[in-house]
């Protein structure tokens, strides 16, 4: 069985912006594919995304891709 | 009171600013065009929306001559639609609502078509024919809900036109191309006509039309005549049953002149007024979402951010309307 954990950290982000991005993404963090999870943490000046998946790496990569696109669009529109 | 409406259910990413008095201050859209002969790929469409979102938003605010902080509420299309596309609009809406502390309203896309249609046409209590890529429904309002008086049993009228159009090489949306080709002939080829009760079925009609697609103009003409006659029959029966004195057509297919002409003749027979949404606002747009958001704001407070989901499947007749 292949298990994978991916941690992505966005540094130097204000607490207000980090909270806006977290609030924008979290409601969609439901009905994830089986064996795939996403945790979003807002700590200090960092926004941390922790993806954990098993077996199906394609799904995990596609999810990371979509989440990062959403982070990008979220930051762009509030700026 | 000003509302920003964000639409992203399918191929269109749109933003509009609308005022409580019904004035549409801005209406900006970008439409994803798949390659000719191909349908909408949800992830490709969502990537288009991501790339377009900032510019559409900025252009919309500039056209309305306002800043984000001038907005009183934000509304977004929460469904039904394509999951990846819906999520882009929702992320944009939630980001703005969270960062600028603006109340947020998730809106049903199809109810937006109806509400905007009523605003623009002045219809008061119409029987509604909603014909688009996502819906084919006959609706009448009763006891806080839009009730269904007939609908498609399989594909929608918009899907029928798009799927046939793509099979002869057009890119979605294909309704305008089909209408133009159909206008070049009046030779009808017999095609399956399926009305069951007050519901319609288009999938057999699609297959049969594809089988005569080598005669493009005749196929387009026959397809339109058959499909529109089916929907007109169901509409006339619903008018007779509900005794409504107004018929309003909304949705992307409402832009088709041949459909309007058939429905006008029905209204004449049934002694009822005919309204069709202006062509500019027949397709998906931010104004429909903004206007429904404004109407909802008269009856309830904005949703908590954590409850602002998207719903790919969302029956129109399951939505309670309190405004």
mmCIF file with all atom_site columns, C-alpha atoms in Angstrom, chain A residues 14 16-28 30 62 65-67 69-79, chain B residues 43 46-47 49-51 53-54 57 68 83-84 87-88 90-92 94-96 98-101 305-310:
data_model
loop_
_atom_site.group_PDB
_atom_site.id
_atom_site.type_symbol
_atom_site.label_atom_id
_atom_site.label_alt_id
_atom_site.label_comp_id
_atom_site.label_asym_id
_atom_site.label_entity_id
_atom_site.label_seq_id
_atom_site.pdbx_PDB_ins_code
_atom_site.Cartn_x
_atom_site.Cartn_y
_atom_site.Cartn_z
_atom_site.occupancy
_atom_site.B_iso_or_equiv
_atom_site.pdbx_formal_charge
_atom_site.auth_seq_id
_atom_site.auth_comp_id
_atom_site.auth_asym_id
_atom_site.auth_atom_id
_atom_site.pdbx_PDB_model_num
ATOM 1  C CA . UNK A 1 14  ? -1.195  38.248 7.250   1.00 0.00 ? 14  UNK A CA 1
ATOM 2  C CA . UNK A 1 16  ? -6.524  38.361 8.100   1.00 0.00 ? 16  UNK A CA 1
ATOM 3  C CA . UNK A 1 17  ? -5.631  37.062 4.648   1.00 0.00 ? 17  UNK A CA 1
ATOM 4  C CA . UNK A 1 18  ? -4.839  33.590 5.988   1.00 0.00 ? 18  UNK A CA 1
ATOM 5  C CA . UNK A 1 19  ? -8.227  33.476 7.694   1.00 0.00 ? 19  UNK A CA 1
ATOM 6  C CA . UNK A 1 20  ? -9.981  34.636 4.503   1.00 0.00 ? 20  UNK A CA 1
ATOM 7  C CA . UNK A 1 21  ? -8.315  31.899 2.436   1.00 0.00 ? 21  UNK A CA 1
ATOM 8  C CA . UNK A 1 22  ? -9.040  29.260 5.086   1.00 0.00 ? 22  UNK A CA 1
ATOM 9  C CA . UNK A 1 23  ? -12.693 30.341 5.330   1.00 0.00 ? 23  UNK A CA 1
ATOM 10 C CA . UNK A 1 24  ? -12.985 30.320 1.537   1.00 0.00 ? 24  UNK A CA 1
ATOM 11 C CA . UNK A 1 25  ? -11.633 26.788 1.128   1.00 0.00 ? 25  UNK A CA 1
ATOM 12 C CA . UNK A 1 26  ? -12.931 24.923 4.151   1.00 0.00 ? 26  UNK A CA 1
ATOM 13 C CA . UNK A 1 27  ? -16.619 24.576 3.175   1.00 0.00 ? 27  UNK A CA 1
ATOM 14 C CA . UNK A 1 28  ? -15.530 22.580 0.096   1.00 0.00 ? 28  UNK A CA 1
ATOM 15 C CA . UNK A 1 30  ? -16.279 17.721 2.344   1.00 0.00 ? 30  UNK A CA 1
ATOM 16 C CA . UNK A 1 62  ? -5.555  16.445 -8.778  1.00 0.00 ? 62  UNK A CA 1
ATOM 17 C CA . UNK A 1 65  ? -3.729  21.040 -7.959  1.00 0.00 ? 65  UNK A CA 1
ATOM 18 C CA . UNK A 1 66  ? -7.295  22.281 -7.428  1.00 0.00 ? 66  UNK A CA 1
ATOM 19 C CA . UNK A 1 67  ? -6.693  23.453 -3.851  1.00 0.00 ? 67  UNK A CA 1
ATOM 20 C CA . UNK A 1 69  ? -5.565  27.028 -7.726  1.00 0.00 ? 69  UNK A CA 1
ATOM 21 C CA . UNK A 1 70  ? -8.210  28.051 -5.199  1.00 0.00 ? 70  UNK A CA 1
ATOM 22 C CA . UNK A 1 71  ? -5.581  29.522 -2.862  1.00 0.00 ? 71  UNK A CA 1
ATOM 23 C CA . UNK A 1 72  ? -4.188  31.517 -5.774  1.00 0.00 ? 72  UNK A CA 1
ATOM 24 C CA . UNK A 1 73  ? -7.593  32.859 -6.835  1.00 0.00 ? 73  UNK A CA 1
ATOM 25 C CA . UNK A 1 74  ? -8.565  33.638 -3.252  1.00 0.00 ? 74  UNK A CA 1
ATOM 26 C CA . UNK A 1 75  ? -5.407  35.690 -2.643  1.00 0.00 ? 75  UNK A CA 1
ATOM 27 C CA . UNK A 1 76  ? -5.764  37.454 -6.001  1.00 0.00 ? 76  UNK A CA 1
ATOM 28 C CA . UNK A 1 77  ? -9.343  38.623 -5.472  1.00 0.00 ? 77  UNK A CA 1
ATOM 29 C CA . UNK A 1 78  ? -8.775  39.964 -1.966  1.00 0.00 ? 78  UNK A CA 1
ATOM 30 C CA . UNK A 1 79  ? -5.737  41.879 -3.156  1.00 0.00 ? 79  UNK A CA 1
ATOM 31 C CA . UNK B 2 43  ? -11.802 20.921 -15.003 1.00 0.00 ? 43  UNK B CA 1
ATOM 32 C CA . UNK B 2 46  ? -12.877 25.652 -13.973 1.00 0.00 ? 46  UNK B CA 1
ATOM 33 C CA . UNK B 2 47  ? -9.312  26.553 -15.034 1.00 0.00 ? 47  UNK B CA 1
ATOM 34 C CA . UNK B 2 49  ? -12.849 30.527 -14.567 1.00 0.00 ? 49  UNK B CA 1
ATOM 35 C CA . UNK B 2 50  ? -9.784  30.727 -12.314 1.00 0.00 ? 50  UNK B CA 1
ATOM 36 C CA . UNK B 2 51  ? -7.842  32.615 -14.974 1.00 0.00 ? 51  UNK B CA 1
ATOM 37 C CA . UNK B 2 53  ? -12.092 35.579 -12.230 1.00 0.00 ? 53  UNK B CA 1
ATOM 38 C CA . UNK B 2 54  ? -9.909  38.498 -11.160 1.00 0.00 ? 54  UNK B CA 1
ATOM 39 C CA . UNK B 2 57  ? -14.448 40.979 -10.928 1.00 0.00 ? 57  UNK B CA 1
ATOM 40 C CA . UNK B 2 68  ? -15.571 46.322 -3.005  1.00 0.00 ? 68  UNK B CA 1
ATOM 41 C CA . UNK B 2 83  ? -18.596 20.851 -9.237  1.00 0.00 ? 83  UNK B CA 1
ATOM 42 C CA . UNK B 2 84  ? -15.180 22.302 -10.183 1.00 0.00 ? 84  UNK B CA 1
ATOM 43 C CA . UNK B 2 87  ? -16.237 25.814 -6.405  1.00 0.00 ? 87  UNK B CA 1
ATOM 44 C CA . UNK B 2 88  ? -14.379 28.622 -8.206  1.00 0.00 ? 88  UNK B CA 1
ATOM 45 C CA . UNK B 2 90  ? -17.826 29.976 -4.247  1.00 0.00 ? 90  UNK B CA 1
ATOM 46 C CA . UNK B 2 91  ? -14.141 30.508 -3.373  1.00 0.00 ? 91  UNK B CA 1
ATOM 47 C CA . UNK B 2 92  ? -14.179 33.997 -4.915  1.00 0.00 ? 92  UNK B CA 1
ATOM 48 C CA . UNK B 2 94  ? -16.264 33.464 0.302   1.00 0.00 ? 94  UNK B CA 1
ATOM 49 C CA . UNK B 2 95  ? -12.825 35.143 0.057   1.00 0.00 ? 95  UNK B CA 1
ATOM 50 C CA . UNK B 2 96  ? -14.380 38.567 -0.488  1.00 0.00 ? 96  UNK B CA 1
ATOM 51 C CA . UNK B 2 98  ? -14.562 36.867 4.731   1.00 0.00 ? 98  UNK B CA 1
ATOM 52 C CA . UNK B 2 99  ? -11.890 39.493 4.075   1.00 0.00 ? 99  UNK B CA 1
ATOM 53 C CA . UNK B 2 100 ? -14.224 42.483 3.703   1.00 0.00 ? 100 UNK B CA 1
ATOM 54 C CA . UNK B 2 101 ? -16.855 41.242 6.205   1.00 0.00 ? 101 UNK B CA 1
ATOM 55 C CA . UNK B 2 305 ? -19.377 31.111 5.866   1.00 0.00 ? 305 UNK B CA 1
ATOM 56 C CA . UNK B 2 306 ? -19.018 27.543 7.110   1.00 0.00 ? 306 UNK B CA 1
ATOM 57 C CA . UNK B 2 307 ? -22.504 26.791 5.748   1.00 0.00 ? 307 UNK B CA 1
ATOM 58 C CA . UNK B 2 308 ? -21.901 28.126 2.259   1.00 0.00 ? 308 UNK B CA 1
ATOM 59 C CA . UNK B 2 309 ? -21.640 24.872 0.332   1.00 0.00 ? 309 UNK B CA 1
ATOM 60 C CA . UNK B 2 310 ? -21.962 24.163 -3.363  1.00 0.00 ? 310 UNK B CA 1
#
